Short mmCIF file of C-alpha atoms in Angstrom, two decimals:
data_model
loop_
_atom_site.label_atom_id
_atom_site.label_comp_id
_atom_site.label_asym_id
_atom_site.label_seq_id
_atom_site.Cartn_x
_atom_site.Cartn_y
_atom_site.Cartn_z
CA MET A 1 -248.75 67.17 41.80
CA ASP A 2 -246.82 64.11 41.65
CA SER A 3 -246.62 64.07 37.98
CA LEU A 4 -245.28 67.48 37.73
CA CYS A 5 -242.47 66.81 40.41
CA PRO A 6 -239.18 66.57 38.26
CA PRO A 7 -237.39 63.44 38.76
CA PRO A 8 -234.55 62.36 41.30
CA GLU A 9 -231.10 63.68 40.58
CA SER A 10 -228.46 61.32 39.65
CA ILE A 11 -224.71 61.53 38.66
CA TYR A 12 -225.52 59.17 35.65
CA ASN A 13 -227.79 62.25 34.12
CA LEU A 14 -224.44 64.17 34.14
CA ILE A 15 -222.51 62.39 31.95
CA PRO A 16 -222.89 62.68 28.05
CA SER A 17 -224.21 59.50 26.30
CA ASP A 18 -222.10 58.11 23.60
CA PRO A 19 -224.09 57.45 20.60
CA LYS A 20 -222.08 54.67 19.74
CA ILE A 21 -222.87 52.35 23.06
CA PRO A 22 -226.11 50.47 22.93
CA PRO A 23 -229.00 51.17 25.63
CA LYS A 24 -228.70 48.75 28.12
CA PRO A 25 -231.22 45.84 28.03
CA SER A 26 -234.23 45.54 30.33
CA ARG A 27 -233.70 43.18 33.15
CA TYR A 28 -235.28 39.50 32.32
CA VAL A 29 -238.35 38.59 34.16
CA SER A 30 -239.68 35.20 33.78
CA ILE A 31 -243.41 34.51 32.80
CA PHE A 32 -243.99 31.66 35.11
CA LYS A 33 -242.75 34.04 38.96
CA ALA A 34 -246.29 34.83 39.75
CA THR A 35 -247.05 31.01 39.20
CA VAL A 36 -243.85 29.60 41.36
CA LYS A 37 -244.47 32.39 44.07
CA ASN A 38 -248.23 31.11 44.56
CA GLU A 39 -246.68 27.36 44.93
CA LEU A 40 -244.32 28.06 47.44
CA GLN A 41 -246.98 30.11 49.55
CA LYS A 42 -249.31 26.85 49.10
CA GLY A 43 -246.65 24.67 51.10
CA LYS A 44 -246.54 27.31 54.18
CA ALA A 45 -248.78 27.03 57.16
CA ALA A 46 -248.91 28.78 60.09
CA TRP A 47 -247.43 27.79 63.35
CA LYS A 48 -245.91 24.98 61.51
CA THR A 49 -242.28 25.63 62.88
CA MET A 50 -241.84 28.25 65.18
CA GLY A 51 -245.48 27.78 66.59
CA PRO A 52 -248.33 30.41 67.33
CA ALA A 53 -247.41 33.80 67.32
CA LYS A 54 -249.08 34.52 70.70
CA VAL A 55 -249.45 31.90 73.54
CA ASP A 56 -252.69 32.57 76.08
CA VAL A 57 -251.15 33.49 79.50
CA PRO A 58 -252.57 31.07 82.58
CA SER A 59 -255.58 32.12 84.51
CA PRO A 60 -253.97 33.16 88.01
CA LYS A 61 -256.40 31.17 89.61
CA ASP A 62 -254.90 28.21 88.35
CA PHE A 63 -251.57 28.54 89.84
CA LEU A 64 -249.38 25.66 91.10
CA GLN A 65 -250.02 24.30 94.35
CA LYS A 66 -247.99 21.89 96.59
CA ARG A 67 -249.76 18.42 95.90
CA PRO A 68 -252.02 18.96 93.44
CA LYS A 69 -253.75 15.63 92.09
CA PRO A 70 -252.58 13.95 89.13
CA PRO A 71 -255.38 14.75 86.19
CA LYS A 72 -257.85 11.91 85.39
CA PRO A 73 -257.34 10.54 82.01
CA ALA A 74 -260.32 11.04 79.32
CA LEU A 75 -262.67 8.25 79.24
CA SER A 76 -262.75 6.54 76.15
CA ASP A 77 -265.41 5.58 73.86
CA LYS A 78 -264.06 2.17 73.11
CA LYS A 79 -266.37 -0.50 73.99
CA PRO A 80 -264.92 -3.51 75.49
CA ASP A 81 -264.60 -6.56 73.65
CA LYS A 82 -267.19 -9.24 74.70
CA SER A 83 -264.78 -12.22 72.96
CA GLU A 84 -261.77 -11.32 74.50
CA VAL A 85 -260.52 -14.72 76.73
CA ARG A 86 -260.70 -14.31 80.51
CA LYS A 87 -259.89 -16.52 83.19
CA PRO A 88 -262.17 -18.77 84.68
CA PRO A 89 -264.06 -17.03 87.79
CA VAL A 90 -263.21 -17.63 91.15
CA PRO A 91 -264.90 -20.61 92.64
CA LEU A 92 -267.55 -19.43 95.50
CA ARG A 93 -267.66 -20.22 98.90
CA SER A 94 -270.11 -22.49 99.07
CA ASP A 95 -268.87 -24.65 96.12
CA HIS A 96 -267.03 -27.84 97.87
CA PRO A 97 -264.65 -30.17 95.91
CA VAL A 98 -265.82 -33.50 95.09
CA MET A 99 -264.57 -36.00 98.03
CA GLY A 100 -264.45 -39.38 99.20
CA ILE A 101 -264.10 -41.21 95.86
CA GLN A 102 -261.52 -44.30 95.59
CA SER A 103 -260.63 -46.73 93.02
CA GLY A 104 -260.36 -50.58 93.13
CA LYS A 105 -257.72 -50.61 90.76
CA ASN A 106 -254.59 -52.22 92.28
CA PHE A 107 -251.67 -50.17 91.21
CA ILE A 108 -248.55 -52.21 92.44
CA ASN A 109 -249.92 -55.36 90.40
CA THR A 110 -250.64 -53.22 87.31
CA ASN A 111 -247.33 -51.45 87.58
CA ALA A 112 -245.61 -54.91 88.00
CA ALA A 113 -247.12 -56.67 85.14
CA ASP A 114 -246.47 -53.65 82.93
CA VAL A 115 -243.06 -53.97 83.43
CA ILE A 116 -243.02 -57.93 83.18
CA MET A 117 -245.02 -58.22 79.93
CA GLY A 118 -243.20 -54.66 78.65
CA VAL A 119 -240.48 -54.77 76.37
CA ALA A 120 -236.98 -54.17 78.16
CA LYS A 121 -235.11 -50.94 77.10
CA LYS A 122 -232.10 -51.43 75.26
CA PRO A 123 -229.08 -49.80 77.07
CA LYS A 124 -227.54 -46.96 75.26
CA PRO A 125 -224.20 -47.75 73.39
CA ILE A 126 -221.38 -45.76 75.02
CA TYR A 127 -217.75 -45.33 75.01
CA VAL A 128 -214.99 -44.74 77.52
CA ASP A 129 -212.21 -43.03 76.23
CA ARG A 130 -210.24 -42.34 79.57
CA ARG A 131 -209.28 -43.97 82.63
CA THR A 132 -211.36 -41.94 84.99
CA GLY A 133 -214.48 -43.34 83.18
CA ASP A 134 -215.85 -40.66 81.05
CA LYS A 135 -218.88 -41.77 78.71
CA HIS A 136 -219.72 -40.13 75.42
CA GLY A 137 -222.34 -41.74 73.12
CA LEU A 138 -221.05 -44.15 70.67
CA GLU A 139 -223.77 -43.12 67.60
CA LEU A 140 -221.68 -39.71 67.13
CA SER A 141 -218.31 -40.74 67.70
CA GLY A 142 -217.68 -41.89 64.36
CA LEU A 143 -216.44 -45.52 65.64
CA VAL A 144 -219.88 -47.24 64.03
CA PRO A 145 -219.79 -47.67 60.19
CA LYS A 146 -223.02 -45.49 59.51
CA TYR A 147 -222.79 -44.19 56.32
CA ILE A 148 -221.60 -47.57 54.46
CA ASN A 149 -224.91 -49.38 54.99
CA LYS A 150 -226.40 -46.73 53.13
CA LYS A 151 -228.32 -47.66 49.92
CA ASP A 152 -226.50 -45.10 47.87
CA TYR A 153 -223.13 -45.81 49.30
CA GLY A 154 -220.28 -45.82 46.84
CA VAL A 155 -222.60 -44.59 43.86
CA ILE A 156 -221.62 -42.21 41.82
CA PRO A 157 -223.97 -39.28 41.60
CA GLU A 158 -226.30 -38.83 38.59
CA TYR A 159 -224.69 -35.19 37.61
CA ILE A 160 -221.12 -36.53 38.26
CA CYS A 161 -221.97 -38.94 35.29
CA LYS A 162 -223.39 -36.31 33.33
CA ARG A 163 -220.15 -34.08 33.58
CA ASN A 164 -217.80 -36.94 33.17
CA GLU A 165 -219.72 -37.69 29.94
CA GLU A 166 -219.46 -34.12 28.75
CA VAL A 167 -215.82 -33.97 29.52
CA GLN A 168 -215.32 -37.08 27.47
CA LYS A 169 -217.14 -36.01 24.55
CA VAL A 170 -214.93 -32.90 24.45
CA GLN A 171 -211.99 -34.60 25.04
CA GLN A 172 -212.64 -37.02 22.19
CA GLU A 173 -213.52 -34.29 19.87
CA TYR A 174 -210.12 -32.56 20.52
CA ASP A 175 -208.51 -35.61 20.04
CA ASN A 176 -209.69 -35.94 16.75
CA TYR A 177 -209.02 -32.57 15.74
CA VAL A 178 -205.06 -33.12 16.70
CA GLN A 179 -205.06 -36.23 14.24
CA ALA A 180 -206.56 -34.51 11.47
CA ASN A 181 -204.11 -32.13 11.93
CA LEU A 182 -200.91 -34.29 12.56
CA LYS A 183 -202.34 -36.55 9.21
CA LYS A 184 -202.31 -32.75 7.40
CA ALA A 185 -198.97 -32.09 8.49
CA ALA A 186 -197.28 -35.71 8.07
CA MET A 187 -193.98 -36.04 7.18
CA LYS A 188 -193.27 -37.56 3.41
CA ARG A 189 -190.07 -39.81 3.35
CA LEU A 190 -188.24 -39.29 0.57
CA SER A 191 -187.62 -42.78 -1.46
CA ASP A 192 -184.29 -44.06 -2.49
CA GLN A 193 -184.64 -42.71 -6.53
CA GLU A 194 -185.68 -39.34 -5.58
CA ARG A 195 -182.80 -38.90 -3.09
CA ASP A 196 -180.45 -39.92 -5.71
CA ALA A 197 -181.96 -37.44 -8.08
CA VAL A 198 -181.88 -34.81 -5.63
CA LEU A 199 -178.35 -35.66 -5.04
CA GLN A 200 -177.31 -35.33 -8.89
CA GLY A 201 -179.34 -32.30 -9.14
CA LEU A 202 -177.32 -30.80 -6.34
CA LYS A 203 -173.90 -31.74 -7.76
CA LYS A 204 -174.65 -30.75 -11.02
CA ASN A 205 -175.79 -27.04 -9.75
CA TRP A 206 -172.66 -27.33 -7.88
CA GLU A 207 -170.82 -27.92 -10.89
CA GLU A 208 -172.18 -24.91 -12.98
CA VAL A 209 -171.45 -22.54 -10.08
CA HIS A 210 -167.90 -23.52 -9.72
CA LYS A 211 -167.68 -23.19 -13.68
CA GLU A 212 -168.87 -19.97 -13.31
CA PHE A 213 -166.45 -19.17 -10.54
CA GLN A 214 -163.75 -20.55 -12.22
CA SER A 215 -164.28 -18.11 -15.10
CA LEU A 216 -163.50 -14.94 -13.04
CA SER A 217 -160.72 -12.83 -14.00
CA VAL A 218 -157.59 -13.30 -11.80
CA PHE A 219 -157.76 -9.09 -10.98
CA ILE A 220 -160.87 -8.01 -8.72
CA ASP A 221 -160.16 -4.59 -8.48
CA SER A 222 -164.04 -3.45 -9.02
CA GLN A 223 -166.53 -3.67 -6.61
CA PRO A 224 -169.35 -5.74 -8.79
CA LYS A 225 -166.67 -8.02 -8.98
CA LYS A 226 -166.50 -8.15 -5.59
CA ILE A 227 -169.91 -8.86 -4.75
CA ARG A 228 -170.05 -11.71 -7.55
CA LYS A 229 -167.51 -13.15 -6.45
CA GLN A 230 -168.90 -13.63 -2.97
CA ARG A 231 -172.14 -14.55 -4.36
CA LEU A 232 -170.60 -17.18 -6.38
CA GLU A 233 -168.89 -18.72 -2.91
CA ALA A 234 -171.69 -18.33 -0.50
CA GLU A 235 -173.49 -20.77 -3.27
CA MET A 236 -170.96 -23.04 -3.41
CA LYS A 237 -170.90 -23.46 0.13
CA GLN A 238 -174.17 -23.85 0.63
CA LEU A 239 -174.90 -26.65 -2.26
CA GLU A 240 -171.75 -28.19 -0.52
CA HIS A 241 -173.61 -28.36 2.78
CA ASP A 242 -176.80 -29.41 1.43
CA ILE A 243 -174.70 -32.35 -0.69
CA GLY A 244 -173.01 -33.58 2.76
CA VAL A 245 -176.07 -33.78 4.59
CA ILE A 246 -177.84 -35.90 2.00
CA GLU A 247 -174.94 -38.03 1.74
CA LYS A 248 -174.77 -38.46 5.54
CA HIS A 249 -178.48 -39.46 5.78
CA LYS A 250 -179.78 -42.04 4.17
CA VAL A 251 -183.41 -41.64 5.52
CA ILE A 252 -184.98 -38.13 4.76
CA TYR A 253 -188.30 -37.08 5.66
CA ILE A 254 -190.01 -34.14 4.13
CA ALA A 255 -193.07 -31.99 5.78
CA ASN A 256 -196.27 -31.38 4.15
CA LYS A 257 -196.80 -27.72 3.72
#
């Protein structure tokens, strides 16, 4: 009969379906759903958090009395350990100590002989630092030379010697490197013949530039003429400066590149 019953009514059945809208896909269900559910159920146990669902009601005969006796502890099944150390037993009443034993040793003479033959005890060195007579040990005061009497006093440790050797080696390498660079960049002194040759060459160049400057036109009415005139004046000025420097200094050094 259930198969002949019509499906339940729904408002979505009254809305005509649009052929352009694709049908809604079915909901995704993982294939491991049952496995995960079983794994979660394995970790659970009854009475684990809230206790049993039903607790037995105590009997009416076991009601609370005025002064009930404390419950006796259950007897332990553990056997006593015979190897455990115990105190010696108490002596019996019939046991009597040994009495009447006397020694013939003269303790007075023995003590006197020990004192006479023994080495006298040296007094502990002390010092007094106040007028009231306060005494303190002299050994820990720092007034007695203690460390200077050691065998290794004043001897440089081995690790410091090794460190100093390494520092000296590095310093020597650095000094050699600096000396090599100074030799490479050492300045060369010009001889008198070279100085005269340079001076004559500068003067000759100045004469050529001056001759070219004299050959300029009287009227400077264009930009190229102005530029040429300025260039020749700058060259002449520079040559005059170089000639003056060489003539002023008799000794000239040139740095090696």
